[in-house]
Structures are given as C-alpha cells and as structure tokens.
Amino acid sequence: MEKTVLEEIIYRQGAQRDRLLPILQDVVEQQNFLTEGDMLHIANLLQMSAAEVYGTASFYSFLPLNRKGKYMIRLCKSIIAKMKGSDQVLAAITDQLGIKPGETTADGVFSLELVNDIGWSDREPAMLINDKVFTDLDPVKVTHILTNYLKQASTQAFVTNLSTN
Amino acid sequence: MTNTSTVRKTDLIFGRSLDTLTLLRNAMQRDKDGLIQELIDSGLRGRGGAGFPTGLKWKFAKGAPGNEKYIICNADEGEPGTFKDRVILEKAADKVFAGMGLCGWLTGATKGFIYLRNEYIWMRNHILAQMNDMNEAFRQMKLDFSIGLKMGSGAYVCGEETALIESMESKRGEPRNKPPFPAIAGYEDKPTVVNNVETWVYALLISYIGADVFAAYGTEQSTGSKLFSVSGDTPKPGVYELEMGMKLSDFVAEFGDGDTKAVQVGGASGFCVPRRKFDQVIIGFEGIPTGGSMMLFNSHRSMYHVLHNFLEFFMEESCGQCTPCRVGCQQLLLGIEAVKSKTKPAQYLDTLMEFTETMRLASKCGLGQSVGNAFNSIVNEFYEEMIY
C-alpha cells in the first residue's frame, strides 16, 4: 500500500499501540492483505517492534499476509456446510475460476479460501465475498454470482484503462 | 413411546409488545441493589454456553472499586452450528444495547463495546446505525453511557472472554490466566462485564417481567428459555426460543427428520448424544448445556466424518499458546486417521481418550478443555464407525 494511504489510515485511527488491530483491519479492507512493507511502516509509526506487528497480524485468519485478489471468497467448510453440498459448490467455483482453496487467479481478481463456521448453518452452503454474504448456494447459483463479479471486474478494468490511456 | 409431549416455545426475545426504551426507563426507576437481586433470583445464567450466573457477575462488577469500568457484548459467535446471535443482532439489536446500558447504569460503567466477529461484517452498518440511535437515546435520558464497535478478525478462540479482551486491546487473541476474572481486571485491567448477545436481552426483559415470571419456565438450575440454533438433518432449520430443561427426545420429535441418529448438543465443543439416549438427556445445566447449537445427524451420516471435521476445526483454531491443546488437537486428528487407515490398532482410540483427559486438566482455556467432550462421546458411542 502506498505510504501516504497507510499514513492516512493511521492518522485517522490514532498512532497508538492499542489501535493496531483497527489499523490492520483498515489496510486489509482496502487491499485484502498486508505486505511486509505495510507492517514495517506501521511498526515505525506506532513505535513498536515489527515482530510484534507481525505476531499480532499472523494470529488472525482474516488478516492475510500474502497477496490476495480483489475479491476474497470465503466458502464455509463446517460439517453442516458439507452435509448440504459445499463440496459441489467448491467444485463449481474451481471449474469457473481455475483456482483451488488457498490460490489466487492469475489476473489477481479472485482468491479462494475455505473457512470455519460463518454463522449460517440454517442456510448452508454459504460464503462471504469481501463484506457480502451469500447463502443457500448450489453450483448453478454460485456460478451466476461469480459471473456477476467477473462482469463487474472487467467493467472496472475497462474504465481504469480508459482513464490511464 | 409417545410423542404427545412437545417442547414449549416462547417469544420473549423477538416479541415486540414492549417498547425497548420504555423497558430501559422503567428499569432505571428501580433500586439498583433490588434489581440486581431480581436478576440473581431469576436464575439467569450466561447464554453463551458457560452459564455463569448473570446477576452475580453484575453484582461483582458493581462492587468492584474504581470508577472506570467496561461493559462488553460478546458477539464473536463462532461455535459450529450456532447462529442465534446473528438473528438477535439482525432483529433485536436495540434490546441488546439497552441491556448493556442498563448494566452500565447499575455498575457505574460509562463505556461499552460490542465485539463483532468479522464473519458478520456484512451487518456492520446496521449495527452502527442501531448503536448510534441507542447512544443518542442514552444521552436524552441523561444516562452517562455510550457503546462503541470493535471488529474481530476471524479467530474462534476470541469468543473466550479473556482472549476477546486481549483482541480488543489489539493483541494476539490468547486467553489470559484466571484469576483475576474480568469482573475484577478485564479490559485495560479495569472491572469488566462480558456477556453474550442473548444474555443482555434477557437481563433487560427480567427487569420488567420479574424473576418469578422468568423462572416459571425451565427447571431449577436452568430457568427461563433460550434461543436454539437448529441445523443439519432437520426439515426446519432455524432459530427457536424454547423452554430450558426439555428432554432431548422431545426436541428430536419436534425437529428431527424421523431418522435422527445423533444430536450434537453445544457445537463442536459440546456432546454427541446417540438415539438410544435421547430420552435420558435433559438440555440444560442438569444435563447437557448448550450455547444454542443443536446439530442433527440422520442415519446416512458418518460420525467419523463429523468427528474428523470437528478435530480439523480445533486444530486450526487452537491458539497454540499451551501445549496440551496445541499438540493434543493435532494428535487426536492424526490418531483417528491412523486408526481408520489401520496403521494403528483400534485400541489406540482408548489412548486418545486418555489424551483428552490430560487436555481437560492441563489446557488453559475452554477450547482445549472441551475438545474431549465431542471426542469421547462420539468415539464411545460410535466406536465401530471410527474403525471400519
């Protein structure tokens, strides 16, 4: 993340040790992961050791430490999800995007993770994509949802190209 | 065997006959010690699963010295099969916040927080709006109390109250040694009341309906009603408010699909009950308590897969701070895989059950201590399924 953007986040949250988690959360909300450079810069400005920043960030599964796509898909893998067909939903996602759990598409648009119970056992299979939730999934439904995201991503890429050219 | 007795349903939490702010105003007309006594008399116990008497917790916090105290709503609902807090926060967040305000008034705390799991980030704006409305209402009724939001970041162990406090302080969510308990030294080492989402609503309601009306439901040790998250092999998954102390056989008659083989009571950290024991088990503190998770499995399900899924969950979510839990969860998972693949003899399951006893005695928090609940009950009741 650009230093100025990061400093803006830290300025807004306050450059104090007890604001570390909200700062890390804000960074992840904007770019979906944390880089070594981000963590070093945060450590500097909060006047704490880089190891402590890393140690805190690495504890939490929603604070990824390697590059993730623009859209983070988190498919629930609880026992109830499995009973309701989450493996078929996973197969459909893998078919459509060509990525397995833990991977990111080559264009950097999607990442896929399997996660523990996300609180929808009454309507599994369920998944999160960034800050949205989708429930009662089946292979057809998940394909429609991802197709919409793909359209959205290509429109945005087109607009970005226009503005940079 | 008859199916004539059915579970009693109630509608306290989602009922809208009483206005939330009226409930709070009425409660604040009362004598503080009298109101805390009413809570104690009601027998209300924490609805997150651990079941500590709510009135006592509030009494300790009220009596704790100092004028800086904190009120925390634990909305880190992560137990597999639980989703009732999600529904409360969607439909009745105002009652949750009013309950926190009431506790602030009673104990002298001026600041509260809701710790919301990141998996529920999609409702963040809704929560913020409801929270701001309630903070404004507090101001108008001259109650010196306000609530803030803290987000979790995807760690099951942060549902443990001291790990939650560590996380709120921007640290790794590792449980603390107890004592001191949070009521004496919690957030920022100040006296802190941590309660589950559901508990706040019941406490507020009891201030109005009274201990007797509340305790008319349930049993001696498990008074009142609570919300249950019903999932798995059931024709009607969802959240239901049911009387405490029901027989599991009655529950299955109401929610089963006619072929229920086992019910996992209390999530992955709870107990598995096989069909032949349904009519011996009471759901409550006299029998098997639950934070609300009720997962039904029918005869098509492999209990080996259920246990395997739970152990994978625990292995990932163990915070790694203490050895019995960190190594134990891993060895239990490897162990059942080894027995299944015949690289270890069946008797190794008995050795693994002894491991869980060590974990129960030596783990620092409820996570490691309770892994044996599901492990021993599933292995004992479905021994052959673990081997063949």
Tab-separated table of C-alpha atoms in Angstrom, chain A residues 17-22 25-26 29 52 54-63 74 77-80 82-84 114-123 128 130-133, chain B residues 80-83 86 117-122 124 150-155 157-158 167 170-174 231-233 237-238 295-297 301 305-306 309-310 313 316-317 319:
chain	number	residue	atom	x	y	z
A	17	ARG	CA	-0.313	0.614	20.218
A	18	ASP	CA	-3.949	-0.105	21.133
A	19	ARG	CA	-5.127	0.967	17.665
A	20	LEU	CA	-3.030	-1.665	15.896
A	21	LEU	CA	-5.859	-4.065	15.109
A	22	PRO	CA	-8.230	-1.433	13.660
A	25	GLN	CA	-8.221	-4.203	9.571
A	26	ASP	CA	-8.491	-0.965	7.593
A	29	GLU	CA	-10.338	-3.787	3.941
A	52	GLU	CA	5.005	-7.590	17.410
A	54	TYR	CA	3.695	-9.410	12.520
A	55	GLY	CA	2.947	-11.552	15.568
A	56	THR	CA	-0.412	-9.875	16.028
A	57	ALA	CA	-1.393	-9.903	12.360
A	58	SER	CA	-0.390	-13.529	11.847
A	59	PHE	CA	-2.682	-14.628	14.668
A	60	TYR	CA	-5.840	-13.697	12.769
A	61	SER	CA	-7.146	-15.638	9.787
A	62	PHE	CA	-8.881	-12.567	8.315
A	63	LEU	CA	-5.580	-10.661	8.106
A	74	ARG	CA	-14.513	-17.496	1.827
A	77	LYS	CA	-16.410	-25.855	5.324
A	78	SER	CA	-18.268	-26.717	8.547
A	79	ILE	CA	-19.783	-30.178	8.901
A	80	ILE	CA	-23.243	-28.731	8.211
A	82	LYS	CA	-20.504	-30.297	3.843
A	83	MET	CA	-23.778	-32.106	4.556
A	84	LYS	CA	-25.634	-29.511	2.496
A	114	LEU	CA	-12.179	-22.462	2.953
A	115	VAL	CA	-13.169	-21.144	6.368
A	116	ASN	CA	-14.746	-22.380	9.575
A	117	ASP	CA	-18.374	-21.757	10.509
A	118	ILE	CA	-19.551	-18.325	9.340
A	119	GLY	CA	-22.849	-18.456	11.220
A	120	TRP	CA	-25.280	-19.658	8.556
A	121	SER	CA	-25.829	-23.321	9.446
A	122	ASP	CA	-29.534	-22.776	8.777
A	123	ARG	CA	-28.789	-21.782	5.171
A	128	LEU	CA	-18.518	-14.469	2.043
A	130	ASN	CA	-15.358	-9.450	0.873
A	131	ASP	CA	-18.062	-7.881	3.067
A	132	LYS	CA	-21.071	-9.556	1.410
A	133	VAL	CA	-22.680	-12.851	2.357
B	80	PRO	CA	-20.043	-24.506	14.808
B	81	GLY	CA	-23.779	-24.755	14.339
B	82	THR	CA	-24.589	-21.536	16.191
B	83	PHE	CA	-26.258	-18.573	14.533
B	86	ARG	CA	-26.747	-13.280	14.238
B	117	ARG	CA	-16.934	-11.278	14.593
B	118	ASN	CA	-15.547	-10.355	11.188
B	119	GLU	CA	-17.690	-13.048	9.568
B	120	TYR	CA	-20.629	-10.718	10.342
B	121	ILE	CA	-19.061	-7.669	8.702
B	122	TRP	CA	-21.998	-7.555	6.265
B	124	ARG	CA	-21.709	-3.676	10.341
B	150	LYS	CA	-14.812	-3.401	17.805
B	151	MET	CA	-14.416	-5.907	14.990
B	152	GLY	CA	-12.895	-9.346	15.328
B	153	SER	CA	-10.583	-10.773	12.680
B	154	GLY	CA	-11.527	-14.408	12.327
B	155	ALA	CA	-10.375	-16.284	15.422
B	157	VAL	CA	-10.781	-18.536	20.439
B	158	CYS	CA	-11.661	-14.839	20.785
B	167	SER	CA	-8.058	-8.836	20.981
B	170	SER	CA	-5.088	-5.037	19.732
B	171	LYS	CA	-3.067	-8.038	20.811
B	172	ARG	CA	-2.994	-11.676	19.755
B	173	GLY	CA	-6.233	-13.235	20.958
B	174	GLU	CA	-4.656	-15.531	23.515
B	231	SER	CA	-29.387	-27.255	11.867
B	232	GLY	CA	-28.377	-30.392	9.998
B	233	ASP	CA	-30.828	-33.136	9.084
B	237	PRO	CA	-33.562	-25.362	10.372
B	238	GLY	CA	-33.629	-22.009	12.124
B	295	MET	CA	-26.912	-30.217	15.055
B	296	LEU	CA	-28.970	-33.202	13.954
B	297	PHE	CA	-27.481	-36.144	12.067
B	301	ARG	CA	-24.164	-39.627	8.134
B	305	HIS	CA	-16.547	-37.561	9.234
B	306	VAL	CA	-18.323	-35.470	11.840
B	309	ASN	CA	-14.414	-32.168	10.762
B	310	PHE	CA	-14.553	-31.050	14.417
B	313	PHE	CA	-11.626	-27.175	13.268
B	316	GLU	CA	-6.882	-24.723	13.175
B	317	GLU	CA	-8.457	-22.686	15.929
B	319	CYS	CA	-4.347	-20.515	19.659
